PDB file of C-alpha atoms and ligand atoms in Angstrom:
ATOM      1  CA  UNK A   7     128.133 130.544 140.645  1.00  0.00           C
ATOM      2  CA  UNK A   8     125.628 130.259 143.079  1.00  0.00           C
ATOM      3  CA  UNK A   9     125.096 127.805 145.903  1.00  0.00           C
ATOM      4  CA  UNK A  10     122.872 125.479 144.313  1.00  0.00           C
ATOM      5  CA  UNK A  11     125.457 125.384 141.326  1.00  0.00           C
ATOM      6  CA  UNK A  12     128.233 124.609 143.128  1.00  0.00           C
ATOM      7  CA  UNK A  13     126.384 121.757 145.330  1.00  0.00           C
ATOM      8  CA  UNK A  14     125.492 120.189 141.826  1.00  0.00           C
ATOM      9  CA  UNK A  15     129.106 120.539 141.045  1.00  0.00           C
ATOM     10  CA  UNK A  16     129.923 118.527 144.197  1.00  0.00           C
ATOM     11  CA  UNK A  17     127.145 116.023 144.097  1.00  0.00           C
ATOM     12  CA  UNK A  18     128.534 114.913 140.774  1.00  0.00           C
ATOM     13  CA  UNK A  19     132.194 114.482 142.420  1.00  0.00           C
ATOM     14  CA  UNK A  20     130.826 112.595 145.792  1.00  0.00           C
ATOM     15  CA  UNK A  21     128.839 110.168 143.627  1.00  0.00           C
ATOM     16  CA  UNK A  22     131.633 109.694 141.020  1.00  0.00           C
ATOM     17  CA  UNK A  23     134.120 108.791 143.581  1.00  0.00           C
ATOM     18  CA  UNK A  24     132.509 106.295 144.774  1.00  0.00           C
ATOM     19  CA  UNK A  25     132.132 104.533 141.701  1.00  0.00           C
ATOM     20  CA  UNK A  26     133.813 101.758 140.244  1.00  0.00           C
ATOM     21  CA  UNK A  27     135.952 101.962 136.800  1.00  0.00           C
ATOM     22  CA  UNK A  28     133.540  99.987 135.131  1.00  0.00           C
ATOM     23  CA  UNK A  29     130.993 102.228 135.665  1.00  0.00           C
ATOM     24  CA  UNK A  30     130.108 104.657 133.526  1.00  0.00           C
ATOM     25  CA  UNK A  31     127.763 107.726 134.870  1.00  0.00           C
ATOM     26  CA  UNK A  32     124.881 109.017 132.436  1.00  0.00           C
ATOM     27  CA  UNK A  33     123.210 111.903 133.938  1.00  0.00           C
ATOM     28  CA  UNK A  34     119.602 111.855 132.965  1.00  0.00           C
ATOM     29  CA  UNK A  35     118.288 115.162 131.766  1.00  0.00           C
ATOM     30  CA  UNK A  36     115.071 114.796 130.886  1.00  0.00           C
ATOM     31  CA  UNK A  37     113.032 117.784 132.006  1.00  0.00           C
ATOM     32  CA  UNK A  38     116.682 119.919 133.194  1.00  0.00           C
ATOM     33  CA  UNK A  39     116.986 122.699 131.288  1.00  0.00           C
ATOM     34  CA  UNK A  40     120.146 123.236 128.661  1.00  0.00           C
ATOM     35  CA  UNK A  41     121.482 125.878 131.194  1.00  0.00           C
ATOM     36  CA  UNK A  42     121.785 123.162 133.843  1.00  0.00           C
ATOM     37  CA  UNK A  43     123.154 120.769 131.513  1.00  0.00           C
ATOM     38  CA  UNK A  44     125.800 123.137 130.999  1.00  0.00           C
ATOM     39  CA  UNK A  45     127.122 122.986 134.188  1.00  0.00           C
ATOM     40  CA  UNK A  46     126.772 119.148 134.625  1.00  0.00           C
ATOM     41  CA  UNK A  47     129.204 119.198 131.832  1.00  0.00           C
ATOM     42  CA  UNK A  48     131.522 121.692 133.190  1.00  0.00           C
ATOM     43  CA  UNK A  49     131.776 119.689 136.872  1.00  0.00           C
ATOM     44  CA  UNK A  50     132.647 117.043 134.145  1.00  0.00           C
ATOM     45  CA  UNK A  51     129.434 114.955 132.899  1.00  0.00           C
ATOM     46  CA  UNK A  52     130.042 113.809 128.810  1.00  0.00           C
ATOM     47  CA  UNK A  53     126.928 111.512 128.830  1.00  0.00           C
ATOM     48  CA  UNK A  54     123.620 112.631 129.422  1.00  0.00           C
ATOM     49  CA  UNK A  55     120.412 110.553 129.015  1.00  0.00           C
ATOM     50  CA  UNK A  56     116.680 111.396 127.799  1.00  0.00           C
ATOM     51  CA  UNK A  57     113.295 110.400 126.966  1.00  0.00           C
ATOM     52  CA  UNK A  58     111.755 112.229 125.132  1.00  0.00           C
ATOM     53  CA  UNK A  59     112.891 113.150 121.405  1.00  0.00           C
ATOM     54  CA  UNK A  60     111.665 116.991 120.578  1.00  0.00           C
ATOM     55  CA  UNK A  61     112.241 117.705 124.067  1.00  0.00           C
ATOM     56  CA  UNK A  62     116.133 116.584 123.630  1.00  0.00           C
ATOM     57  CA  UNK A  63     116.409 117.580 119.961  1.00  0.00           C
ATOM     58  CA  UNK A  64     115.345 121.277 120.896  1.00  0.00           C
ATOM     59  CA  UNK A  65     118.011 121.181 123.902  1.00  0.00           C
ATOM     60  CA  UNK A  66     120.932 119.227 121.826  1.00  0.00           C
ATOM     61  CA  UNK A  67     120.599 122.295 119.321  1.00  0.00           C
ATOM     62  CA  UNK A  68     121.361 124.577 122.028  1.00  0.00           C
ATOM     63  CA  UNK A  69     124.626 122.801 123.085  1.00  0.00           C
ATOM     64  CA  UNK A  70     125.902 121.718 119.924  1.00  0.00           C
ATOM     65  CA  UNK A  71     128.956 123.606 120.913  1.00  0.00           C
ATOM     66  CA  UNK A  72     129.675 120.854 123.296  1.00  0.00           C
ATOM     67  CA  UNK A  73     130.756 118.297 121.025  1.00  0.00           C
ATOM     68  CA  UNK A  74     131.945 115.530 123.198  1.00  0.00           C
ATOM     69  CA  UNK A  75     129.025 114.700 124.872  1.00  0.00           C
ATOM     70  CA  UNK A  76     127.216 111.261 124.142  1.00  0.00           C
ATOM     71  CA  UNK A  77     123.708 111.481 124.206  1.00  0.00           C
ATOM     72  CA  UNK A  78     121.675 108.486 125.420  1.00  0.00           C
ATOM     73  CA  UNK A  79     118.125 107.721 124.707  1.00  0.00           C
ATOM     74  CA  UNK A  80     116.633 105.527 127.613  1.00  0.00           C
ATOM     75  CA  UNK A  81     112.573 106.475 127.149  1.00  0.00           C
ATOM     76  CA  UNK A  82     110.138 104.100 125.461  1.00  0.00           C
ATOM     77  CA  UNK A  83     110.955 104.875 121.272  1.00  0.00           C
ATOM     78  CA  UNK A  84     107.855 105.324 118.903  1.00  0.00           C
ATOM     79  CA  UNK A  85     108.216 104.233 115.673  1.00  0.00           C
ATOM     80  CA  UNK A  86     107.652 107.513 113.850  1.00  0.00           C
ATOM     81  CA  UNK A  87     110.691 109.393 116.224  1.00  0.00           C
ATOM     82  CA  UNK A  88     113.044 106.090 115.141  1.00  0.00           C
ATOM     83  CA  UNK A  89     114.611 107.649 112.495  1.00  0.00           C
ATOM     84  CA  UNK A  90     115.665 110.857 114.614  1.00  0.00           C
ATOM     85  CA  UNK A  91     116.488 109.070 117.602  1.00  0.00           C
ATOM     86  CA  UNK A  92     119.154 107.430 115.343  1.00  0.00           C
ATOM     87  CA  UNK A  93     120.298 110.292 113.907  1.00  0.00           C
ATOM     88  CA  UNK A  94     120.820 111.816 117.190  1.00  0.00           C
ATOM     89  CA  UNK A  95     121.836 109.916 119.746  1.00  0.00           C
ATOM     90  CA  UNK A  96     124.886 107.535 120.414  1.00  0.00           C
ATOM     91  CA  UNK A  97     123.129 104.829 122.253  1.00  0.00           C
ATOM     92  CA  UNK A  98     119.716 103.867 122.355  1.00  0.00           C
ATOM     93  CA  UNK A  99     118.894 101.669 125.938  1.00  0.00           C
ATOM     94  CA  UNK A 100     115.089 101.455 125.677  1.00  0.00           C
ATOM     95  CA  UNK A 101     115.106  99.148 122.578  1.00  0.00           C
ATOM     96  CA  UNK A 102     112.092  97.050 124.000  1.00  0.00           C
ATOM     97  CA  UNK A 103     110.982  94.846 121.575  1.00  0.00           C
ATOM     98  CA  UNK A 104     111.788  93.015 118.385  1.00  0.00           C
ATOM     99  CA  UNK A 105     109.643  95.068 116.202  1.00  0.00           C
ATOM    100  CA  UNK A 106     111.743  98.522 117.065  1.00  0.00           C
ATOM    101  CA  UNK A 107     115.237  96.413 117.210  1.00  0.00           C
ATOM    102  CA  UNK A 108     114.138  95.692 113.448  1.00  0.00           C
ATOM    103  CA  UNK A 109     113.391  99.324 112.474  1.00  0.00           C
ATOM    104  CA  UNK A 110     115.797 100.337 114.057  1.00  0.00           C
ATOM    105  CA  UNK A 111     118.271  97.959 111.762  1.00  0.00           C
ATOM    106  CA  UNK A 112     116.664  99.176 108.884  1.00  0.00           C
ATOM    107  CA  UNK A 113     117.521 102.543 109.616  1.00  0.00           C
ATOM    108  CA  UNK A 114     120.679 102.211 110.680  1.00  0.00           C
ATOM    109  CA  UNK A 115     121.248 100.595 107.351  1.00  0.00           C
ATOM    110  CA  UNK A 116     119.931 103.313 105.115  1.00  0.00           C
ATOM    111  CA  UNK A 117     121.338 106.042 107.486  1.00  0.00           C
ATOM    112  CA  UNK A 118     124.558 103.962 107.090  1.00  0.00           C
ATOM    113  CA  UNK A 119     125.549 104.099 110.941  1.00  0.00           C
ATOM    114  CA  UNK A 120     125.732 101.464 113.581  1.00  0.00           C
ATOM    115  CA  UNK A 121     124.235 102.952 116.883  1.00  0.00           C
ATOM    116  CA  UNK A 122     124.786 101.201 120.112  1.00  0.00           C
ATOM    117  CA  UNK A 123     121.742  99.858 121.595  1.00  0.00           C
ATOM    118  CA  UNK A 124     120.455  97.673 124.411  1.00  0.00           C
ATOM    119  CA  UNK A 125     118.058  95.112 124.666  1.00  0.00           C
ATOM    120  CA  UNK A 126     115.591  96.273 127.306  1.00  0.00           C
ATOM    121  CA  UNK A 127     114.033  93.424 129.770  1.00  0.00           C
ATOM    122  CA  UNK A 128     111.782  92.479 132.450  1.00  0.00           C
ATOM    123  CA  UNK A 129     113.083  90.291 134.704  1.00  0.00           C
ATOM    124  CA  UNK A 130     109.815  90.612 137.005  1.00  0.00           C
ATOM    125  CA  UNK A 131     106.529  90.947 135.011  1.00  0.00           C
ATOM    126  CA  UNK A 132     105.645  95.156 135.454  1.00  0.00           C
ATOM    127  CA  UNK A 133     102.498  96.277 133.659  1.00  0.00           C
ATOM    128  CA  UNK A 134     104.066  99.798 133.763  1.00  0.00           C
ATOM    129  CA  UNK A 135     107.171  98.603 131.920  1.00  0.00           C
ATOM    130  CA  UNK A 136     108.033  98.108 128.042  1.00  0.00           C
ATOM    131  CA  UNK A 137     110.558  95.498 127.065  1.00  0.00           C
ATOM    132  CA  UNK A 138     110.853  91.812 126.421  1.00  0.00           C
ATOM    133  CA  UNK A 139     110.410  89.299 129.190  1.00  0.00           C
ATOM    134  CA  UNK A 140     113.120  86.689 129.588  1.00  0.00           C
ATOM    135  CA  UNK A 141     111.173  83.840 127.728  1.00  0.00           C
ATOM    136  CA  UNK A 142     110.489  86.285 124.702  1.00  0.00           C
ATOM    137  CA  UNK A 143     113.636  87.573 124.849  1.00  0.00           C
ATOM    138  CA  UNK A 144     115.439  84.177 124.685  1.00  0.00           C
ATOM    139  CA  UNK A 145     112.999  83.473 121.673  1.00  0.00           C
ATOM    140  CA  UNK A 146     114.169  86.057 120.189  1.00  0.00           C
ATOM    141  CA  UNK A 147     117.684  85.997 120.007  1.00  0.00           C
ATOM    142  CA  UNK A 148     118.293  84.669 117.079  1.00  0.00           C
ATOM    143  CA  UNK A 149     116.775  87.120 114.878  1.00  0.00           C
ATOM    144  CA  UNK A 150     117.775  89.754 117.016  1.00  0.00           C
ATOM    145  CA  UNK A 151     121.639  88.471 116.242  1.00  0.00           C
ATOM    146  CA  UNK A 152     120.943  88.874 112.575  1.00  0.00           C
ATOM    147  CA  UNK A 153     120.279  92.715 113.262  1.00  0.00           C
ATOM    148  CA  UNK A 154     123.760  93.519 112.188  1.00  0.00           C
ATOM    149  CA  UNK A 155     123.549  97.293 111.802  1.00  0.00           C
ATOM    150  CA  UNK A 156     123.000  97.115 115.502  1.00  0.00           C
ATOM    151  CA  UNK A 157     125.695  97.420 117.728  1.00  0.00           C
ATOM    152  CA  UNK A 158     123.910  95.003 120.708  1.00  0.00           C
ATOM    153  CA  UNK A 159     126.290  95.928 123.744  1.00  0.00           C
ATOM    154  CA  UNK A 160     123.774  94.775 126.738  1.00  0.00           C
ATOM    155  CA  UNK A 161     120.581  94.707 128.521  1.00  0.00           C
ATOM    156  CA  UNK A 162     118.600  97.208 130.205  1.00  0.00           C
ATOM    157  CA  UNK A 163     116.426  96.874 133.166  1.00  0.00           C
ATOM    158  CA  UNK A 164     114.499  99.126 135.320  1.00  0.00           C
ATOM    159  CA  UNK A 165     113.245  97.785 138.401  1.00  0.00           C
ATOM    160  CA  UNK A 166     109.749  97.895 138.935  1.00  0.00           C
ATOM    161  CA  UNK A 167     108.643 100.433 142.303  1.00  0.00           C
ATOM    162  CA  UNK A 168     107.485  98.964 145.266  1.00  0.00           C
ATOM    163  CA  UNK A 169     110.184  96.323 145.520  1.00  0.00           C
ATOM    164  CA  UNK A 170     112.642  96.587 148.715  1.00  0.00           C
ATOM    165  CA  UNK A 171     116.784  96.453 148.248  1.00  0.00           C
ATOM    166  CA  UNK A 172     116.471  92.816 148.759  1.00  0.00           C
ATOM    167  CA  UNK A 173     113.768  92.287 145.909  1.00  0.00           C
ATOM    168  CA  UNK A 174     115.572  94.832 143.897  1.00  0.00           C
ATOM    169  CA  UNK A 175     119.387  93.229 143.943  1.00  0.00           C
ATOM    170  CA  UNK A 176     117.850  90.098 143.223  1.00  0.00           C
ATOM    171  CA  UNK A 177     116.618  91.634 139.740  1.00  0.00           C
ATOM    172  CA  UNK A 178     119.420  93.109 138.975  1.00  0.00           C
ATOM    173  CA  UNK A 179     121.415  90.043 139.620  1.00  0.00           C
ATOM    174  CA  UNK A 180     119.081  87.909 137.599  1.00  0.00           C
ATOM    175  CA  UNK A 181     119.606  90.516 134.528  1.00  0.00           C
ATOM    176  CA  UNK A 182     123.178  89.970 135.109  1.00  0.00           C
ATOM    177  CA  UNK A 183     122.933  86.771 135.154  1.00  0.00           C
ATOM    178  CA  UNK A 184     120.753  86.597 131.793  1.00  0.00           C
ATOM    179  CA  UNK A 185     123.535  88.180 130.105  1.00  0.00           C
ATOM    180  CA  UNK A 186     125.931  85.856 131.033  1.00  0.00           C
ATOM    181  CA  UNK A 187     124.021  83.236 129.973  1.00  0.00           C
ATOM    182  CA  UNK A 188     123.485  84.982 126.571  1.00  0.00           C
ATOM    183  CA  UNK A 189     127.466  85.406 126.277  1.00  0.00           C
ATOM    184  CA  UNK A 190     127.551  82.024 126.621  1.00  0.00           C
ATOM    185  CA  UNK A 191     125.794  81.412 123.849  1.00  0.00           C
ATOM    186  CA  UNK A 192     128.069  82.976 121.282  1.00  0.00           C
ATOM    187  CA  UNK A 193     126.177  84.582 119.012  1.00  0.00           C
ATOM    188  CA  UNK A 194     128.031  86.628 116.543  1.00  0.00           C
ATOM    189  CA  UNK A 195     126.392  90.029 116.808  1.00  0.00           C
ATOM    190  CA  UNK A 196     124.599  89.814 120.804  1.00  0.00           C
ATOM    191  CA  UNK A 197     127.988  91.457 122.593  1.00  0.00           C
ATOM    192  CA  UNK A 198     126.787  90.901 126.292  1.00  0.00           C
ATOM    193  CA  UNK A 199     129.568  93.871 127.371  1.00  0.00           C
ATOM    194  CA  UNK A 200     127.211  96.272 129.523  1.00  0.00           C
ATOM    195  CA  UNK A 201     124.384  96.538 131.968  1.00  0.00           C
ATOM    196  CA  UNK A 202     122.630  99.973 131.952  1.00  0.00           C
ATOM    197  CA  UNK A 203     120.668  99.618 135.361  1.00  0.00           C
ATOM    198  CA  UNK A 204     120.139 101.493 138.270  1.00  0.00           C
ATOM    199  CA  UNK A 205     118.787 105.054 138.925  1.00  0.00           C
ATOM    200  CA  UNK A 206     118.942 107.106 141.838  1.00  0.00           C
ATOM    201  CA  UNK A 207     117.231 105.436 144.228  1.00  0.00           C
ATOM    202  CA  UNK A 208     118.646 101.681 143.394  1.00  0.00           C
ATOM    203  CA  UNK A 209     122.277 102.651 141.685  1.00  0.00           C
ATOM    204  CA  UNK A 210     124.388 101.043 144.434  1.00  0.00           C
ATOM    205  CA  UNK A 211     122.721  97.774 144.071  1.00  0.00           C
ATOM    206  CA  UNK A 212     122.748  98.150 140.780  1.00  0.00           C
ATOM    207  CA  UNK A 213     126.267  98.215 140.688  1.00  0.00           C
ATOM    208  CA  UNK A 214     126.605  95.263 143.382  1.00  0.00           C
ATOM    209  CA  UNK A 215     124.996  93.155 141.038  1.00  0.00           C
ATOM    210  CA  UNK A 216     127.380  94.217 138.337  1.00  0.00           C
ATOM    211  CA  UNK A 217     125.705  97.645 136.507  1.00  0.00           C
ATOM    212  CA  UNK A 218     128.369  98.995 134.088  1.00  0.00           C
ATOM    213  CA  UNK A 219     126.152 102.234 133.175  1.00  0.00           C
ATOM    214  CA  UNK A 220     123.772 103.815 135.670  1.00  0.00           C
ATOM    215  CA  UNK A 221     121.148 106.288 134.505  1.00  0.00           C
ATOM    216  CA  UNK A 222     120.735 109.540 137.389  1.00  0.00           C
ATOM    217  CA  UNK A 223     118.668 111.850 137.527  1.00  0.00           C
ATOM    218  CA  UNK A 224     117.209 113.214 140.418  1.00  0.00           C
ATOM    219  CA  UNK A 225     120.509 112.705 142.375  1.00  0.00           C
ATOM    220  CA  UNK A 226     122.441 114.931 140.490  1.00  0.00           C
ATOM    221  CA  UNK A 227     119.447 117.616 139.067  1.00  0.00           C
ATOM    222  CA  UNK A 228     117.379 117.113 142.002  1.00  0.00           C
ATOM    223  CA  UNK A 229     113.763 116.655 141.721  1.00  0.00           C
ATOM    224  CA  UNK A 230     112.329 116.971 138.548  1.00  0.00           C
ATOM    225  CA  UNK A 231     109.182 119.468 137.759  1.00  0.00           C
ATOM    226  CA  UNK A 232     107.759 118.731 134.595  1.00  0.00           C
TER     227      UNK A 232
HETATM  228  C1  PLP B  21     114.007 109.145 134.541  1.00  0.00           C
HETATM  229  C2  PLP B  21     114.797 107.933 134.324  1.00  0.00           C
HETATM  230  C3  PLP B  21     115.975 107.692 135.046  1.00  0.00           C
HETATM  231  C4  PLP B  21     116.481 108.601 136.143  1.00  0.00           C
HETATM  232  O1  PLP B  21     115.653 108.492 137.253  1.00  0.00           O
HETATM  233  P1  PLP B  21     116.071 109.116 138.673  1.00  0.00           P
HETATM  234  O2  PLP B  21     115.243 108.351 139.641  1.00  0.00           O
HETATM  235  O3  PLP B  21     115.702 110.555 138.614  1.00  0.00           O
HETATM  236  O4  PLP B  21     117.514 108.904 138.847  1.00  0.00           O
HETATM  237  C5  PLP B  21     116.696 106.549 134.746  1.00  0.00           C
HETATM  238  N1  PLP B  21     116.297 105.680 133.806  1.00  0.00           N
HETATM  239  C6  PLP B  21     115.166 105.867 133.102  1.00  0.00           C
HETATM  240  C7  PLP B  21     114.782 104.859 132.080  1.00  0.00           C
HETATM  241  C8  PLP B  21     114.379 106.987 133.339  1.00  0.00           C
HETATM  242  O5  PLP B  21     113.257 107.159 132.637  1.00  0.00           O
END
């Protein structure tokens, strides 16, 4: 191995003993090449996170071999890759609106699985950003709890940039605290069980405010070039 192999290696143990049980680590991949992934998974990594479909189908071919990892799609889902981002990965974070959660049901049924998913939302209002904002997401809920071939586990949230580690707790705790207030509620199908937030830069706050999967990229792959 060389150097920059084996300080991947360790980056992945420093960050991962510092984390909590709860937490699970997703190592996003997007733009890493199948050869790096490779060695993610042999300093331990069995969940790995992408954005982009062809991109991740054409690299999941090349480690099929691997079968234990759990792929995670956290980029913003067209309609026309639904049906492959189903059959492909184990959890879906970026479900961002009411319209996909319903394909995405639909699917599910005819493709007779039940993929994990979470409900992606704004807590502050970020042009940038897809998802639901809290009063849509409230208004929502209902039909969303109907979606039965979805396995609702959370909410998602990606804080916007610009925002300091005081601004940024404070949305994460909010989105914590949204979820709690949506277990409250007990619906039948809206499990309120994780919190995918945080990414390299924001993960520890993340997980202050109660993150139970954190998405990293950078951190572990170091910077990308697309
Ligand atoms: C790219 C990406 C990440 C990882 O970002 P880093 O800053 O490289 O850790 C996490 N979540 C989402 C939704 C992303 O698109």
């Amino acid at each position: 191995m060389t150097d920059l192999e084996n300080s991947m290696a360790d980056r992945i143990d420093r960050i991962r003993s510092t984390l909590p049980d709860r937490v699970r680590l997703i190592a996003v991949s997007k733009t890493v090449s199948s050869d790096r992934i490779r060695e993610a998974y042999a300093a331990g990594i069995r969940d790995f996170g992408e954005s982009r479909i062809p991109e991740s189908l054409h690299k999941q071919e090349e480690l099929k071999d691997l079968t234990d990892i759990t792929w995670h799609f956290i980029g913003h889902l067209q309609s026309n890759k639904a049906k492959k981002a189903i059959a492909s990965f184990g959890w879906i974070h970026s479900v961002d609106s009411l319209k996909l959660a319903q394909q995405l049901n639909e699917l599910a049924q005819s493709l007779e699985t039940k993929p994990k998913i979470c409900l992606q939302v704004k807590i502050a209002p970020d042009p940038q950003k897809f998802g639901w904002s809290v009063p849509e997401l409230l208004h929502d809920l209902p039909i969303l709890d109907r979606c039965d071939r979805l396995d609702i586990q959370g909410l998602m949230s990606i804080a916007p940039l610009g925002l300091n580690s005081e601004e940024t707790y404070e949305l994460f705790r909010q989105t914590a605290e949204l979820a709690d207030k949506i277990k409250q509620q007990d619906w039948s199908n809206l499990q309120m069980r994780h919190l995918s937030m945080g990414m390299s830069a924001d993960y520890p706050l993340a997980i202050q405010a109660g993150a139970t999967l954190i998405r990293l990229g950078t951190t572990l792959f170091g910077q990308r070039h697309p």
